[in-house]
């Protein structure tokens, strides 16, 4: 009888879920596993001047390649690759620095599997400019033309690029193109017609800090019958009224993200225009909304939320989100279906609201918010968001009563405080976090002292850190930076119990010397340390 793990079909299916770092070990398990998983080793290839892979030009390898990334000033002959009949993602990074930030600093991953082509070219010296000109004007379009039948996602981060007619003609010829993202790009007026034609045929469009042509005659002919996702961030030289006109031509829009291009010149045109569209019923099918602008007041957000029936993702940092909008989420029955909520820097969001989200959103996968008091956690319902993958929140241990705090401040009598209750409350809070066993990113934000009384979590092994042993999927962990006293035992415990840990952020110890030693210890175990997780 054949063992199930010896079946090539089953091993191949397993390979789809194996981390790239684990693939080399898995290929060595047996000849059968090698035969089934060999192709996965070459699905994603990075090429750079110090990491050239001649194998990628081999016919045996080429038909496995789906994701190919060029870094810095690579040898141009690699752009002559042809016959990669499964290539869906081609990324060309020829910039010395990345200058764009997306989704609160996180790299955007297109829906489903990465499908696309990415070009970065914000170089400044003459040699780099000549390199960029040759790539964009001839070689890059030719590479696109040779894979028009497979490329489905294109991302351009170019800044001011040279003559681009061949580039846009090549992009237009991609018959399976569903996604287009533009970062820091200027579209010349002579290419406007081709640009809008390409945009009108995609399902996902992202425009970030770009300068777009605003020809009224051309815009009047443009419609977006297929567009489902639109992200419009800091677009220059393009009036808000034109954007609202384009929104009226998007009947199947499911996701919309917007941020003003000029924070110093606050305009309410977009919020008011969206409210008008909402009243006309054009937002009924919206599933994701994202705004980072103070012009979206609590009243405006409440109006928009009242017009949606299928909303699952809401990102409104630095807006006026408050009791009205939250009440609308509750009244519309949207809370049980929410998958992502970002409420950072929203002053009107209370601790009680955050606790209600945690105990009434079973589908929630991402939550980013500000302050949650331990008194709102304890004695309440257990958190139901068992699917949570990212939690970024500031937890305050407020076990001490106002009267005790007053005596502490006036009489300077810390021995009068019920410190035992505080330790017990912290452990119960950590136990509540430990119930979120699917967490991959845990960010415990800075919450320090109130008149000398510590309110931040104390993440020592003897203070309750061991309760987080259930978070075996954790990859990112940010500690509250205030007065942490971590040492070797805490780092050893993390490395032992969080096998997937990749990043630790925050100050681990008030002593700079100890903090440096702990950073070096983390790096020796392959864990990166940085100031904060974006």
XYZ file of C-alpha atoms in Angstrom, residues 175-433:
259
model
C -4.905 40.352 -23.155
C -5.233 38.945 -19.627
C -4.401 42.109 -17.703
C -6.634 42.509 -14.637
C -4.581 44.769 -12.375
C -2.590 47.985 -12.835
C -0.700 49.904 -10.143
C 1.143 53.182 -10.679
C 3.496 54.772 -8.146
C 5.135 58.214 -8.555
C 4.453 58.243 -12.267
C 3.772 61.082 -14.701
C 1.562 60.264 -17.673
C 2.431 62.439 -20.719
C -0.521 64.053 -22.494
C 0.260 62.254 -25.766
C -0.165 58.899 -24.023
C -3.386 59.848 -22.229
C -5.723 58.054 -24.643
C -3.798 54.757 -24.387
C -3.470 55.163 -20.618
C -7.214 55.598 -20.052
C -7.992 52.762 -22.469
C -5.780 50.409 -20.441
C -7.322 51.586 -17.159
C -10.877 51.100 -18.408
C -10.265 47.406 -19.073
C -8.809 46.304 -15.715
C -10.541 45.029 -12.599
C -8.130 46.609 -10.107
C -6.535 50.051 -10.417
C -4.140 51.708 -7.950
C -2.785 55.232 -8.492
C -0.367 56.602 -5.882
C 1.251 60.056 -5.996
C 0.972 60.292 -9.763
C 0.382 63.182 -12.135
C -2.433 62.390 -14.568
C -3.740 64.171 -17.662
C -7.143 65.807 -17.181
C -8.419 66.215 -20.728
C -12.179 66.744 -20.345
C -12.937 65.466 -23.837
C -11.127 62.167 -23.215
C -12.538 61.706 -19.713
C -16.053 62.147 -21.044
C -15.579 59.019 -23.176
C -14.024 56.852 -20.435
C -15.983 54.311 -18.400
C -14.957 51.482 -16.109
C -17.509 48.673 -16.513
C -15.186 45.984 -15.059
C -13.446 47.921 -12.286
C -13.915 46.321 -8.859
C -11.030 47.845 -6.867
C -9.883 51.477 -6.957
C -7.138 53.009 -4.797
C -6.634 56.728 -5.449
C -3.903 58.155 -3.210
C -2.427 61.655 -3.430
C -3.016 62.039 -7.168
C -1.640 65.341 -8.480
C -3.078 67.742 -11.054
C -6.366 65.861 -11.211
C -9.437 67.688 -9.824
C -11.626 65.892 -7.286
C -14.640 66.612 -9.476
C -13.139 64.492 -12.267
C -12.658 61.602 -9.844
C -16.310 61.784 -8.758
C -17.354 61.761 -12.400
C -15.277 58.620 -12.984
C -16.816 56.944 -9.919
C -20.240 57.275 -11.515
C -19.065 54.972 -14.343
C -18.045 52.101 -12.038
C -21.164 49.971 -11.545
C -19.403 46.950 -10.011
C -16.973 48.781 -7.705
C -16.305 46.682 -4.594
C -13.338 48.458 -2.988
C -12.473 52.159 -2.819
C -9.499 53.851 -1.143
C -8.820 57.610 -1.274
C -6.407 60.146 0.194
C -6.100 63.815 -0.676
C -3.039 65.068 -2.548
C -2.883 68.302 -0.517
C -3.268 68.050 3.255
C -2.856 71.826 3.612
C -5.837 72.574 1.386
C -8.675 70.622 2.956
C -11.643 70.142 0.639
C -14.928 68.455 1.438
C -15.774 67.822 -2.219
C -14.934 64.096 -2.152
C -16.714 63.284 1.169
C -19.804 65.234 0.077
C -19.697 63.716 -3.409
C -19.489 60.204 -1.970
C -22.473 60.942 0.288
C -24.426 61.974 -2.804
C -23.473 58.719 -4.558
C -24.441 56.807 -1.423
C -27.896 58.378 -1.438
C -28.288 57.255 -5.059
C -27.542 53.663 -4.001
C -24.222 53.377 -5.846
C -22.345 52.078 -2.789
C -24.608 49.138 -2.012
C -22.077 46.577 -3.268
C -19.014 48.170 -1.642
C -17.064 45.680 0.495
C -14.010 47.756 1.376
C -13.606 51.466 2.182
C -10.375 53.229 3.097
C -9.914 56.917 3.916
C -7.155 58.733 5.786
C -8.466 62.277 5.786
C -9.973 64.414 8.580
C -12.691 65.679 6.204
C -14.410 62.332 6.735
C -16.285 63.250 9.883
C -18.312 60.939 12.093
C -21.497 62.096 10.331
C -20.085 61.557 6.837
C -18.803 58.074 7.698
C -22.152 57.189 9.267
C -23.917 58.223 6.039
C -21.577 56.131 3.901
C -21.837 53.077 6.161
C -25.622 53.291 6.180
C -25.627 52.888 2.392
C -23.554 49.679 2.357
C -24.832 46.146 2.797
C -21.744 44.005 2.164
C -18.933 45.927 3.867
C -16.197 43.715 5.349
C -13.128 46.005 5.407
C -12.967 49.519 6.842
C -9.756 51.538 7.197
C -10.301 55.078 8.498
C -7.135 56.234 10.340
C -6.991 59.904 11.351
C -10.654 60.476 10.559
C -13.594 61.506 12.719
C -14.850 57.936 13.172
C -16.783 57.852 16.439
C -20.056 56.894 18.141
C -22.302 57.686 15.145
C -20.316 55.621 12.648
C -19.804 52.783 15.122
C -23.515 52.764 15.931
C -24.264 52.485 12.215
C -21.968 49.458 11.928
C -23.936 47.863 14.744
C -27.393 48.820 13.431
C -26.628 47.648 9.879
C -25.523 44.270 11.218
C -22.060 44.705 9.703
C -19.934 43.921 12.777
C -20.281 40.103 12.592
C -19.020 40.197 8.993
C -16.084 42.586 9.381
C -12.684 41.191 8.367
C -10.514 44.276 8.696
C -10.802 47.393 10.857
C -8.203 50.156 11.086
C -9.168 52.876 13.583
C -5.769 54.318 14.497
C -5.534 57.997 15.457
C -9.323 58.261 15.720
C -9.770 60.304 18.881
C -13.469 59.517 19.267
C -12.938 55.731 19.354
C -13.378 54.535 22.935
C -11.983 51.511 24.733
C -15.506 50.122 25.031
C -15.907 50.208 21.235
C -12.699 48.229 20.756
C -13.788 45.629 23.301
C -17.172 45.290 21.568
C -15.377 44.723 18.256
C -13.240 41.970 19.781
C -16.219 40.134 21.274
C -18.658 40.548 18.345
C -16.603 40.153 15.129
C -15.951 36.425 14.603
C -14.678 36.948 11.027
C -12.156 39.671 11.967
C -8.607 39.134 10.638
C -6.990 42.559 11.152
C -7.592 45.087 13.934
C -5.583 48.274 14.392
C -6.741 50.699 17.062
C -5.486 52.859 19.906
C -6.239 52.363 23.602
C -7.961 49.416 25.244
C -8.275 49.431 29.049
C -7.933 46.223 31.008
C -11.077 47.114 32.981
C -13.052 46.888 29.715
C -11.573 43.455 28.955
C -11.989 41.719 32.303
C -15.435 40.534 33.216
C -16.637 40.871 29.625
C -17.373 38.222 27.008
C -14.493 36.186 25.613
C -13.079 37.498 22.367
C -14.748 35.784 19.428
C -12.280 36.884 16.732
C -10.401 33.591 16.590
C -9.349 34.263 12.987
C -7.399 37.397 13.898
C -4.007 37.491 12.133
C -2.891 41.006 13.043
C -3.581 42.907 16.247
C -2.083 46.379 16.748
C -3.359 47.992 19.897
C -2.332 49.894 23.008
C -3.357 48.092 26.200
C -3.529 50.036 29.465
C -3.605 48.188 32.796
C -5.930 50.380 34.858
C -6.435 48.097 37.864
C -5.863 50.946 40.304
C -8.978 52.886 41.273
C -9.085 56.703 40.923
C -9.039 57.043 44.731
C -5.932 54.864 45.015
C -4.281 56.801 42.214
C -5.097 60.097 43.957
C -3.488 58.873 47.204
C -0.490 57.670 45.205
C -0.024 61.071 43.531
C -0.717 63.224 46.611
C 0.949 61.131 49.321
C 3.540 59.413 47.125
C 2.606 56.083 48.700
C 3.078 53.313 46.145
C 2.793 50.667 48.865
C -0.858 51.620 49.246
C -1.639 50.517 45.675
C -3.019 47.061 45.030
C -0.075 45.941 42.922
C -1.033 42.284 43.247
C -4.336 42.988 41.485
C -2.424 44.732 38.710
C -0.206 41.675 38.116
C -3.249 39.386 38.080
C -5.061 41.661 35.626
C -2.051 41.733 33.317
C -1.892 37.949 33.261
C -5.606 37.729 32.489
C -5.153 40.222 29.626
C -2.261 38.170 28.239
C -4.400 35.049 28.572
C -7.060 36.769 26.451
C -4.455 37.587 23.795
